[in-house]
Amino acid sequence: MSDAHKNSAGLLDFPAVCVQDAFKATLLDVPSFKLPIGACLAITGPSGAGKSLYLHALFGMLAGQEGDPILDSNRGDRLIVQDPSSGLTPGKTLASHLKDVTHEPADKQRFLALMNELQLDPAMLGKKPNECSGGERQRIMFALAWFNSPVVLACDEPASSLDYEREQALMQLITEFKRPTLKATLFISHRIRLIDEFASHVLLIENGKVTYFGDNGSFRKQANTDFHRDLIHQRQTSVKAPKIDSKGPNRLRAELVLPHGQRDKVQIRLDRQDWLWVLGPSGCGKTTLMNAVVGLHPAISGEIFLDDQAIELNFEARNIQQRQAIHLVWQHAAQTWNPALAVKVQIERSIMNPERLPSIMDDIGLSDIDLNRLPDAYSMGELQRLSLVVALLSEPRVLLLDEFFAPLQENLRQRVVTHLHKWMREQNFSVIVSTHDEWLTQCFPAQVLTLSSVDNHV
């Protein structure tokens, strides 16, 4: 197979890519195309369209894939995967990862300068990946890839875990800070703002097929599909849950000192059918707070009350009813699925109310997917929503969503929020959602808890 480094009149040749499943059904069909040297290609499309599948196919990462990869790390190409927990070795400190790419004393100083550009504290080099936030891991993966002098740099949703300031810093480095070796940059995104600001070319994939390829200037003028039109005319309608006149006990009260990130006391007071946004920059402790509430990463000190009854800080010390009452949907949902079992089997084993499964699947845009596949056959956005289905059918009293909306395009965000408010009223549960996206909290008004350097409470 020809490689993408072939220079033809100042162009990079990307051969056609076709991916089929075990039954020879076509999952992805991308024709060949050319990119100018130095181009920045945005790959976009709806959740499950095949965007990540395309990058994995370029790098020869698919099971049973034959022939030489189009992009190859042995030739200097680099891929930054969407899930930062899978891009770093869990047992090694970040300093150990750094030793793999730095060989001279001056290299370390240049790497520390790059960390500064990415707003990363050098002290974190002593940590292991699981001790860092998702946004911190994403930026570390970029720094390691960038330091390796990439030829083609491919990034799968590189800024999905970052607040606006850090997102801009990372994207500017990706697209503007040129290295002599760099011939092209590819990045996946569903955010039209990032595509407008940073892409020179756009590849739009829908249902495994390309519906647009060309320069960014023409992208807004040649919308031929409903998704394309929705993408370039993104508008959000505010969705606000009606306030319930709650005369009963608080659904959740918590006063916690967290072990990582925010060190000041965090206070939460949540009524029945309340919605709370937890807002803050990467590394401030949003995920730590979610884990502390569910009891998986207990707080240093504090107390939690569920329906005015005290519960233990440690998940293991709680009774079965208390464990089931608070359900967490993780930031990177792939970690919570058994890779060897079909998703349908796992859902059936986990839920309490199976008759509601078809209607919920339809509500959040999953009615057409085949549940008999293994988890790695689904996109990140599909797995996030499947995890939400399991959580809802487990009938929680408090639902925690950690950066849940990051991998979803805008129309899906609005659809899911609208239905969550409906389910919240029907099932009488409360919701806590962590996010770095302040714009999201403005589109869907509710209580906001901002983690910062001062005492936090709601």
GROMACS .gro file of C-alpha atoms in nm:
model
  458
    1MET     CA    1   0.000   0.000   0.000
    2SER     CA    2   0.137   0.341  -0.090
    3ASP     CA    3   0.210   0.575   0.196
    4ALA     CA    4   0.080   0.925   0.264
    5HIS     CA    5   0.430   1.075   0.252
    6LYS     CA    6   0.459   1.052  -0.124
    7ASN     CA    7   0.510   1.402  -0.255
    8SER     CA    8   0.325   1.465  -0.580
    9ALA     CA    9   0.357   1.830  -0.684
   10GLY     CA   10   0.359   1.943  -0.323
   11LEU     CA   11   0.070   1.711  -0.226
   12LEU     CA   12   0.033   1.419   0.015
   13ASP     CA   13  -0.146   1.116  -0.130
   14PHE     CA   14  -0.393   0.940   0.102
   15PRO     CA   15  -0.505   0.611  -0.059
   16ALA     CA   16  -0.864   0.488  -0.040
   17VAL     CA   17  -0.969   0.312   0.281
   18CYS     CA   18  -1.244   0.049   0.296
   19VAL     CA   19  -1.330  -0.132   0.620
   20GLN     CA   20  -1.565  -0.431   0.636
   21ASP     CA   21  -1.695  -0.634   0.927
   22ALA     CA   22  -1.672  -1.013   0.964
   23PHE     CA   23  -1.980  -1.055   0.742
   24LYS     CA   24  -1.829  -0.838   0.462
   25ALA     CA   25  -2.067  -0.550   0.529
   26THR     CA   26  -1.898  -0.216   0.456
   27LEU     CA   27  -1.844  -0.006   0.768
   28LEU     CA   28  -1.630   0.267   0.614
   29ASP     CA   29  -1.558   0.371   0.257
   30VAL     CA   30  -1.328   0.672   0.214
   31PRO     CA   31  -1.196   0.738  -0.138
   32SER     CA   32  -0.841   0.853  -0.202
   33PHE     CA   33  -0.760   1.223  -0.171
   34LYS     CA   34  -0.467   1.462  -0.172
   35LEU     CA   35  -0.365   1.723   0.084
   36PRO     CA   36  -0.123   2.012   0.034
   37ILE     CA   37   0.198   1.993   0.237
   38GLY     CA   38   0.135   2.169   0.569
   39ALA     CA   39  -0.244   2.125   0.555
   40CYS     CA   40  -0.460   2.083   0.865
   41LEU     CA   41  -0.749   1.845   0.798
   42ALA     CA   42  -1.054   1.843   1.027
   43ILE     CA   43  -1.242   1.511   1.022
   44THR     CA   44  -1.600   1.557   1.139
   45GLY     CA   45  -1.937   1.381   1.134
   46PRO     CA   46  -2.206   1.248   1.365
   47SER     CA   47  -2.136   1.007   1.651
   48GLY     CA   48  -2.070   0.657   1.515
   49ALA     CA   49  -2.006   0.777   1.158
   50GLY     CA   50  -1.658   0.621   1.141
   51LYS     CA   51  -1.424   0.911   1.226
   52SER     CA   52  -1.208   0.724   1.480
   53LEU     CA   53  -1.236   0.408   1.272
   54TYR     CA   54  -1.078   0.597   0.982
   55LEU     CA   55  -0.776   0.710   1.188
   56HIS     CA   56  -0.729   0.359   1.326
   57ALA     CA   57  -0.744   0.219   0.972
   58LEU     CA   58  -0.482   0.469   0.852
   59PHE     CA   59  -0.247   0.342   1.124
   60GLY     CA   60  -0.323  -0.027   1.058
   61MET     CA   61  -0.473  -0.078   1.403
   62LEU     CA   62  -0.782  -0.279   1.304
   63ALA     CA   63  -0.805  -0.652   1.375
   64GLY     CA   64  -0.736  -0.858   1.062
   65GLN     CA   65  -0.624  -0.555   0.862
   66GLU     CA   66  -0.392  -0.660   0.579
   67GLY     CA   67  -0.111  -0.476   0.405
   68ASP     CA   68   0.119  -0.201   0.522
   69PRO     CA   69  -0.039   0.087   0.717
   70ILE     CA   70  -0.084   0.416   0.535
   71LEU     CA   71   0.050   0.603   0.839
   72ASP     CA   72   0.323   0.436   1.043
   73SER     CA   73   0.484   0.532   1.374
   74ASN     CA   74   0.807   0.374   1.247
   75ARG     CA   75   0.815   0.643   0.978
   76GLY     CA   76   0.748   0.925   1.221
   77ASP     CA   77   0.368   0.944   1.212
   78ARG     CA   78   0.193   0.991   1.546
   79LEU     CA   79  -0.161   0.919   1.665
   80ILE     CA   80  -0.310   1.074   1.979
   81VAL     CA   81  -0.607   0.856   2.075
   82GLN     CA   82  -0.936   0.989   2.206
   83ASP     CA   83  -0.925   0.809   2.542
   84PRO     CA   84  -0.618   0.948   2.726
   85SER     CA   85  -0.622   0.658   2.974
   86SER     CA   86  -0.535   0.417   2.690
   87GLY     CA   87  -0.253   0.630   2.548
   88LEU     CA   88  -0.019   0.611   2.849
   89THR     CA   89   0.130   0.316   3.039
   90PRO     CA   90  -0.057   0.298   3.373
   91GLY     CA   91   0.238   0.171   3.581
   92LYS     CA   92   0.488   0.435   3.466
   93THR     CA   93   0.519   0.788   3.598
   94LEU     CA   94   0.502   1.071   3.348
   95ALA     CA   95   0.874   1.126   3.409
   96SER     CA   96   0.936   0.769   3.290
   97HIS     CA   97   0.735   0.842   2.975
   98LEU     CA   98   0.948   1.152   2.927
   99LYS     CA   99   1.270   0.947   2.934
  100ASP     CA  100   1.145   0.758   2.628
  101VAL     CA  101   1.159   1.075   2.415
  102THR     CA  102   1.436   1.282   2.573
  103HIS     CA  103   1.799   1.174   2.537
  104GLU     CA  104   2.001   1.490   2.606
  105PRO     CA  105   1.985   1.733   2.904
  106ALA     CA  106   1.865   2.007   2.669
  107ASP     CA  107   1.575   1.785   2.557
  108LYS     CA  108   1.422   1.790   2.904
  109GLN     CA  109   1.437   2.168   2.920
  110ARG     CA  110   1.264   2.194   2.583
  111PHE     CA  111   0.999   1.949   2.701
  112LEU     CA  112   0.942   2.153   3.018
  113ALA     CA  113   0.902   2.462   2.800
  114LEU     CA  114   0.641   2.276   2.596
  115MET     CA  115   0.459   2.178   2.917
  116ASN     CA  116   0.453   2.545   3.011
  117GLU     CA  117   0.295   2.630   2.672
  118LEU     CA  118   0.026   2.371   2.751
  119GLN     CA  119  -0.026   2.507   3.105
  120LEU     CA  120   0.099   2.189   3.271
  121ASP     CA  121   0.274   2.198   3.607
  122PRO     CA  122   0.618   2.027   3.588
  123ALA     CA  123   0.551   1.882   3.935
  124MET     CA  124   0.302   1.643   3.778
  125LEU     CA  125   0.587   1.448   3.616
  126GLY     CA  126   0.612   1.251   3.938
  127LYS     CA  127   0.254   1.126   3.898
  128LYS     CA  128   0.119   0.819   3.725
  129PRO     CA  129  -0.150   0.865   3.458
  130ASN     CA  130  -0.439   0.770   3.688
  131GLU     CA  131  -0.338   1.053   3.923
  132CYS     CA  132  -0.393   1.313   3.650
  133SER     CA  133  -0.716   1.451   3.508
  134GLY     CA  134  -0.837   1.353   3.162
  135GLY     CA  135  -0.739   1.696   3.027
  136GLU     CA  136  -0.391   1.672   3.176
  137ARG     CA  137  -0.339   1.327   3.021
  138GLN     CA  138  -0.455   1.455   2.683
  139ARG     CA  139  -0.201   1.736   2.691
  140ILE     CA  140   0.080   1.508   2.809
  141MET     CA  141   0.008   1.269   2.520
  142PHE     CA  142   0.025   1.560   2.278
  143ALA     CA  143   0.355   1.682   2.428
  144LEU     CA  144   0.510   1.334   2.396
  145ALA     CA  145   0.389   1.298   2.036
  146TRP     CA  146   0.497   1.650   1.942
  147PHE     CA  147   0.840   1.607   2.095
  148ASN     CA  148   0.897   1.303   1.872
  149SER     CA  149   0.908   1.532   1.562
  150PRO     CA  150   0.599   1.391   1.389
  151VAL     CA  151   0.571   1.373   1.011
  152VAL     CA  152   0.193   1.335   1.008
  153LEU     CA  153   0.020   1.413   1.338
  154ALA     CA  154  -0.329   1.266   1.386
  155CYS     CA  155  -0.539   1.364   1.689
  156ASP     CA  156  -0.872   1.207   1.787
  157GLU     CA  157  -1.082   1.474   1.965
  158PRO     CA  158  -0.763   1.634   2.110
  159ALA     CA  159  -0.943   1.906   2.309
  160SER     CA  160  -1.254   1.719   2.428
  161SER     CA  161  -1.145   1.722   2.794
  162LEU     CA  162  -1.018   2.082   2.803
  163ASP     CA  163  -1.165   2.414   2.907
  164TYR     CA  164  -1.169   2.694   2.650
  165GLU     CA  165  -0.835   2.853   2.747
  166ARG     CA  166  -0.641   2.525   2.741
  167GLU     CA  167  -0.827   2.410   2.431
  168GLN     CA  168  -0.712   2.721   2.245
  169ALA     CA  169  -0.351   2.679   2.364
  170LEU     CA  170  -0.343   2.315   2.250
  171MET     CA  171  -0.511   2.374   1.914
  172GLN     CA  172  -0.281   2.666   1.836
  173LEU     CA  173   0.020   2.447   1.906
  174ILE     CA  174  -0.123   2.170   1.689
  175THR     CA  175  -0.199   2.394   1.392
  176GLU     CA  176   0.040   2.689   1.413
  177PHE     CA  177   0.365   2.582   1.578
  178LYS     CA  178   0.523   2.408   1.278
  179ARG     CA  179   0.804   2.158   1.310
  180PRO     CA  180   1.044   2.108   1.017
  181THR     CA  181   0.939   1.744   0.986
  182LEU     CA  182   0.562   1.804   0.995
  183LYS     CA  183   0.385   1.751   0.662
  184ALA     CA  184   0.020   1.742   0.771
  185THR     CA  185  -0.207   1.751   1.074
  186LEU     CA  186  -0.534   1.560   1.106
  187PHE     CA  187  -0.778   1.618   1.390
  188ILE     CA  188  -1.125   1.486   1.468
  189SER     CA  189  -1.380   1.730   1.606
  190HIS     CA  190  -1.757   1.781   1.611
  191ARG     CA  191  -1.721   2.149   1.710
  192ILE     CA  192  -1.776   2.387   1.420
  193ARG     CA  193  -1.590   2.661   1.609
  194LEU     CA  194  -1.266   2.458   1.611
  195ILE     CA  195  -1.312   2.360   1.247
  196ASP     CA  196  -1.363   2.724   1.147
  197GLU     CA  197  -1.062   2.847   1.345
  198PHE     CA  198  -0.799   2.584   1.280
  199ALA     CA  199  -0.874   2.365   0.975
  200SER     CA  200  -0.755   2.435   0.621
  201HIS     CA  201  -0.951   2.136   0.484
  202VAL     CA  202  -1.250   1.933   0.600
  203LEU     CA  203  -1.345   1.566   0.558
  204LEU     CA  204  -1.710   1.497   0.652
  205ILE     CA  205  -1.805   1.133   0.714
  206GLU     CA  206  -2.168   1.023   0.757
  207ASN     CA  207  -2.271   0.659   0.800
  208GLY     CA  208  -1.928   0.544   0.688
  209LYS     CA  209  -1.927   0.745   0.364
  210VAL     CA  210  -1.767   1.078   0.271
  211THR     CA  211  -2.025   1.348   0.203
  212TYR     CA  212  -1.775   1.635   0.174
  213PHE     CA  213  -1.405   1.677   0.115
  214GLY     CA  214  -1.246   2.007   0.028
  215ASP     CA  215  -1.113   2.335   0.158
  216ASN     CA  216  -1.263   2.495   0.466
  217GLY     CA  217  -1.379   2.801   0.276
  218SER     CA  218  -1.617   2.593   0.064
  219PHE     CA  219  -1.736   2.379   0.357
  220ARG     CA  220  -2.001   2.630   0.462
  221LYS     CA  221  -2.120   2.684   0.104
  222GLN     CA  222  -2.169   2.323  -0.006
  223ALA     CA  223  -2.394   2.169   0.258
  224ASN     CA  224  -2.573   1.880   0.085
  225THR     CA  225  -2.697   1.677   0.384
  226ASP     CA  226  -2.911   1.751   0.689
  227PHE     CA  227  -2.620   1.689   0.925
  228HIS     CA  228  -2.392   1.921   0.726
  229ARG     CA  229  -2.653   2.199   0.735
  230ASP     CA  230  -2.715   2.148   1.108
  231LEU     CA  231  -2.342   2.156   1.178
  232ILE     CA  232  -2.272   2.486   1.005
  233HIS     CA  233  -2.584   2.651   1.149
  234GLN     CA  234  -2.550   2.526   1.502
  235ARG     CA  235  -2.802   2.688   1.733
  236GLN     CA  236  -2.893   2.593   2.084
  237THR     CA  237  -3.233   2.641   2.247
  238SER     CA  238  -3.212   2.678   2.622
  239VAL     CA  239  -3.360   2.381   2.806
  240LYS     CA  240  -3.441   2.435   3.170
  241ALA     CA  241  -3.598   2.182   3.401
  242PRO     CA  242  -3.902   2.311   3.592
  243LYS     CA  243  -3.828   2.379   3.957
  244ILE     CA  244  -3.993   2.125   4.184
  245ASP     CA  245  -4.147   2.254   4.506
  246SER     CA  246  -3.963   2.011   4.727
  247LYS     CA  247  -4.097   1.992   5.081
  248GLY     CA  248  -3.925   1.667   5.160
  249PRO     CA  249  -3.562   1.601   5.254
  250ASN     CA  250  -3.272   1.707   5.033
  251ARG     CA  251  -3.190   1.436   4.783
  252LEU     CA  252  -2.816   1.486   4.839
  253ARG     CA  253  -2.611   1.694   5.081
  254ALA     CA  254  -2.235   1.674   5.088
  255GLU     CA  255  -1.947   1.862   5.247
  256LEU     CA  256  -1.615   1.720   5.133
  257VAL     CA  257  -1.242   1.786   5.131
  258LEU     CA  258  -1.106   1.623   4.817
  259PRO     CA  259  -0.779   1.426   4.793
  260HIS     CA  260  -0.679   1.578   4.457
  261GLY     CA  261  -0.740   1.901   4.268
  262GLN     CA  262  -0.955   2.148   4.461
  263ARG     CA  263  -0.841   2.141   4.826
  264ASP     CA  264  -1.094   2.381   4.978
  265LYS     CA  265  -1.418   2.248   5.124
  266VAL     CA  266  -1.679   2.161   4.859
  267GLN     CA  267  -2.046   2.182   4.958
  268ILE     CA  268  -2.338   2.040   4.759
  269ARG     CA  269  -2.708   2.070   4.835
  270LEU     CA  270  -2.936   1.903   4.583
  271ASP     CA  271  -3.315   1.871   4.599
  272ARG     CA  272  -3.529   1.608   4.429
  273GLN     CA  273  -3.521   1.645   4.049
  274ASP     CA  274  -3.245   1.908   4.070
  275TRP     CA  275  -2.973   1.952   3.808
  276LEU     CA  276  -2.621   2.067   3.904
  277TRP     CA  277  -2.336   2.159   3.673
  278VAL     CA  278  -1.984   2.116   3.817
  279LEU     CA  279  -1.767   2.359   3.623
  280GLY     CA  280  -1.393   2.421   3.625
  281PRO     CA  281  -1.067   2.395   3.430
  282SER     CA  282  -0.874   2.077   3.363
  283GLY     CA  283  -0.718   1.938   3.682
  284CYS     CA  284  -0.934   2.131   3.930
  285GLY     CA  285  -1.092   1.818   4.075
  286LYS     CA  286  -1.422   1.768   3.887
  287THR     CA  287  -1.371   1.394   3.834
  288THR     CA  288  -1.231   1.360   4.186
  289LEU     CA  289  -1.550   1.514   4.325
  290MET     CA  290  -1.768   1.275   4.123
  291ASN     CA  291  -1.565   0.977   4.245
  292ALA     CA  292  -1.588   1.105   4.603
  293VAL     CA  293  -1.968   1.132   4.588
  294VAL     CA  294  -2.005   0.780   4.452
  295GLY     CA  295  -1.748   0.659   4.710
  296LEU     CA  296  -1.486   0.517   4.474
  297HIS     CA  297  -1.219   0.773   4.568
  298PRO     CA  298  -1.320   0.874   4.921
  299ALA     CA  299  -1.278   1.231   5.037
  300ILE     CA  300  -1.010   1.313   5.294
  301SER     CA  301  -1.285   1.422   5.529
  302GLY     CA  302  -1.646   1.529   5.522
  303GLU     CA  303  -1.995   1.383   5.516
  304ILE     CA  304  -2.261   1.278   5.265
  305PHE     CA  305  -2.636   1.260   5.326
  306LEU     CA  306  -2.873   1.081   5.087
  307ASP     CA  307  -3.238   1.173   5.151
  308ASP     CA  308  -3.121   1.309   5.488
  309GLN     CA  309  -2.963   0.977   5.589
  310ALA     CA  310  -2.586   0.972   5.644
  311ILE     CA  311  -2.393   0.734   5.418
  312GLU     CA  312  -2.032   0.623   5.440
  313LEU     CA  313  -1.766   0.804   5.236
  314ASN     CA  314  -1.625   0.470   5.117
  315PHE     CA  315  -1.829   0.277   4.858
  316GLU     CA  316  -1.735  -0.057   5.014
  317ALA     CA  317  -1.884   0.045   5.350
  318ARG     CA  318  -2.224   0.137   5.201
  319ASN     CA  319  -2.518  -0.105   5.192
  320ILE     CA  320  -2.653  -0.236   4.863
  321GLN     CA  321  -2.939   0.017   4.845
  322GLN     CA  322  -2.700   0.309   4.895
  323ARG     CA  323  -2.459   0.173   4.630
  324GLN     CA  324  -2.742   0.143   4.377
  325ALA     CA  325  -2.886   0.486   4.462
  326ILE     CA  326  -2.587   0.683   4.322
  327HIS     CA  327  -2.481   0.587   3.970
  328LEU     CA  328  -2.174   0.729   3.793
  329VAL     CA  329  -2.131   0.734   3.413
  330TRP     CA  330  -1.756   0.764   3.363
  331GLN     CA  331  -1.583   1.020   3.146
  332HIS     CA  332  -1.439   0.751   2.918
  333ALA     CA  333  -1.712   0.490   2.910
  334ALA     CA  334  -1.506   0.221   2.732
  335GLN     CA  335  -1.338   0.144   3.065
  336THR     CA  336  -1.666   0.026   3.217
  337TRP     CA  337  -1.756  -0.235   2.954
  338ASN     CA  338  -1.626  -0.593   2.943
  339PRO     CA  339  -1.437  -0.608   2.609
  340ALA     CA  340  -1.511  -0.981   2.566
  341LEU     CA  341  -1.893  -0.969   2.601
  342ALA     CA  342  -2.155  -0.837   2.362
  343VAL     CA  343  -2.308  -0.510   2.478
  344LYS     CA  344  -2.659  -0.662   2.476
  345VAL     CA  345  -2.554  -0.929   2.728
  346GLN     CA  346  -2.399  -0.670   2.956
  347ILE     CA  347  -2.704  -0.444   2.943
  348GLU     CA  348  -2.942  -0.732   3.021
  349ARG     CA  349  -2.731  -0.829   3.323
  350SER     CA  350  -2.724  -0.475   3.462
  351ILE     CA  351  -3.072  -0.328   3.427
  352MET     CA  352  -3.378  -0.350   3.652
  353ASN     CA  353  -3.645  -0.235   3.405
  354PRO     CA  354  -3.579  -0.396   3.062
  355GLU     CA  355  -3.918  -0.308   2.911
  356ARG     CA  356  -3.814   0.058   2.897
  357LEU     CA  357  -3.498  -0.018   2.695
  358PRO     CA  358  -3.641   0.036   2.341
  359SER     CA  359  -3.798   0.374   2.420
  360ILE     CA  360  -3.483   0.511   2.590
  361MET     CA  361  -3.263   0.386   2.304
  362ASP     CA  362  -3.489   0.568   2.059
  363ASP     CA  363  -3.493   0.888   2.267
  364ILE     CA  364  -3.115   0.928   2.252
  365GLY     CA  365  -3.061   0.822   1.892
  366LEU     CA  366  -2.954   0.460   1.938
  367SER     CA  367  -3.256   0.274   1.801
  368ASP     CA  368  -3.074   0.161   1.485
  369ILE     CA  369  -2.754   0.021   1.635
  370ASP     CA  370  -2.686  -0.351   1.673
  371LEU     CA  371  -2.638  -0.442   2.040
  372ASN     CA  372  -2.489  -0.783   1.960
  373ARG     CA  373  -2.144  -0.639   1.893
  374LEU     CA  374  -1.845  -0.611   2.128
  375PRO     CA  375  -1.777  -0.272   2.294
  376ASP     CA  376  -1.483  -0.186   2.068
  377ALA     CA  377  -1.720  -0.182   1.768
  378TYR     CA  378  -1.887   0.136   1.894
  379SER     CA  379  -1.773   0.496   1.888
  380MET     CA  380  -1.695   0.686   2.208
  381GLY     CA  381  -2.020   0.880   2.176
  382GLU     CA  382  -2.223   0.561   2.131
  383LEU     CA  383  -2.061   0.396   2.434
  384GLN     CA  384  -2.130   0.707   2.643
  385ARG     CA  385  -2.499   0.690   2.555
  386LEU     CA  386  -2.514   0.313   2.609
  387SER     CA  387  -2.367   0.369   2.956
  388LEU     CA  388  -2.637   0.628   3.018
  389VAL     CA  389  -2.902   0.372   2.915
  390VAL     CA  390  -2.768   0.126   3.175
  391ALA     CA  391  -2.763   0.400   3.440
  392LEU     CA  392  -3.122   0.507   3.372
  393LEU     CA  393  -3.255   0.152   3.375
  394SER     CA  394  -3.080   0.093   3.707
  395GLU     CA  395  -3.323   0.350   3.855
  396PRO     CA  396  -3.079   0.569   4.053
  397ARG     CA  397  -3.176   0.846   4.294
  398VAL     CA  398  -2.869   1.051   4.195
  399LEU     CA  399  -2.714   1.027   3.848
  400LEU     CA  400  -2.355   1.150   3.805
  401LEU     CA  401  -2.228   1.225   3.452
  402ASP     CA  402  -1.854   1.296   3.428
  403GLU     CA  403  -1.777   1.506   3.116
  404PHE     CA  404  -2.056   1.309   2.952
  405PHE     CA  405  -2.130   1.557   2.673
  406ALA     CA  406  -1.771   1.605   2.549
  407PRO     CA  407  -1.783   1.342   2.268
  408LEU     CA  408  -2.134   1.438   2.146
  409GLN     CA  409  -2.215   1.678   1.865
  410GLU     CA  410  -2.438   1.975   1.946
  411ASN     CA  411  -2.773   1.840   1.826
  412LEU     CA  412  -2.717   1.522   2.029
  413ARG     CA  413  -2.631   1.725   2.338
  414GLN     CA  414  -2.959   1.910   2.319
  415ARG     CA  415  -3.152   1.589   2.252
  416VAL     CA  416  -3.000   1.408   2.549
  417VAL     CA  417  -3.042   1.704   2.788
  418THR     CA  418  -3.408   1.740   2.687
  419HIS     CA  419  -3.480   1.373   2.753
  420LEU     CA  420  -3.277   1.369   3.074
  421HIS     CA  421  -3.503   1.642   3.211
  422LYS     CA  422  -3.806   1.434   3.115
  423TRP     CA  423  -3.668   1.118   3.275
  424MET     CA  424  -3.563   1.316   3.583
  425ARG     CA  425  -3.927   1.411   3.644
  426GLU     CA  426  -4.064   1.066   3.560
  427GLN     CA  427  -3.816   0.872   3.776
  428ASN     CA  428  -3.768   1.136   4.047
  429PHE     CA  429  -3.388   1.144   4.039
  430SER     CA  430  -3.135   1.428   4.054
  431VAL     CA  431  -2.843   1.491   3.819
  432ILE     CA  432  -2.486   1.616   3.865
  433VAL     CA  433  -2.287   1.681   3.547
  434SER     CA  434  -1.919   1.780   3.541
  435THR     CA  435  -1.798   1.986   3.246
  436HIS     CA  436  -1.526   2.229   3.142
  437ASP     CA  437  -1.763   2.390   2.891
  438GLU     CA  438  -1.910   2.710   3.035
  439TRP     CA  439  -2.104   2.765   2.714
  440LEU     CA  440  -2.291   2.439   2.781
  441THR     CA  441  -2.405   2.560   3.123
  442GLN     CA  442  -2.538   2.880   2.966
  443CYS     CA  443  -2.738   2.693   2.702
  444PHE     CA  444  -2.895   2.466   2.963
  445PRO     CA  445  -2.938   2.680   3.278
  446ALA     CA  446  -2.929   2.512   3.620
  447GLN     CA  447  -2.732   2.535   3.943
  448VAL     CA  448  -2.358   2.573   3.888
  449LEU     CA  449  -2.077   2.474   4.124
  450THR     CA  450  -1.745   2.621   4.009
  451LEU     CA  451  -1.432   2.455   4.144
  452SER     CA  452  -1.158   2.712   4.190
  453SER     CA  453  -0.910   2.832   4.450
  454VAL     CA  454  -1.180   2.958   4.686
  455ASP     CA  455  -1.432   2.785   4.910
  456ASN     CA  456  -1.700   2.620   4.697
  457HIS     CA  457  -2.065   2.566   4.778
  458VAL     CA  458  -2.408   2.553   4.615
   0.00000   0.00000   0.00000
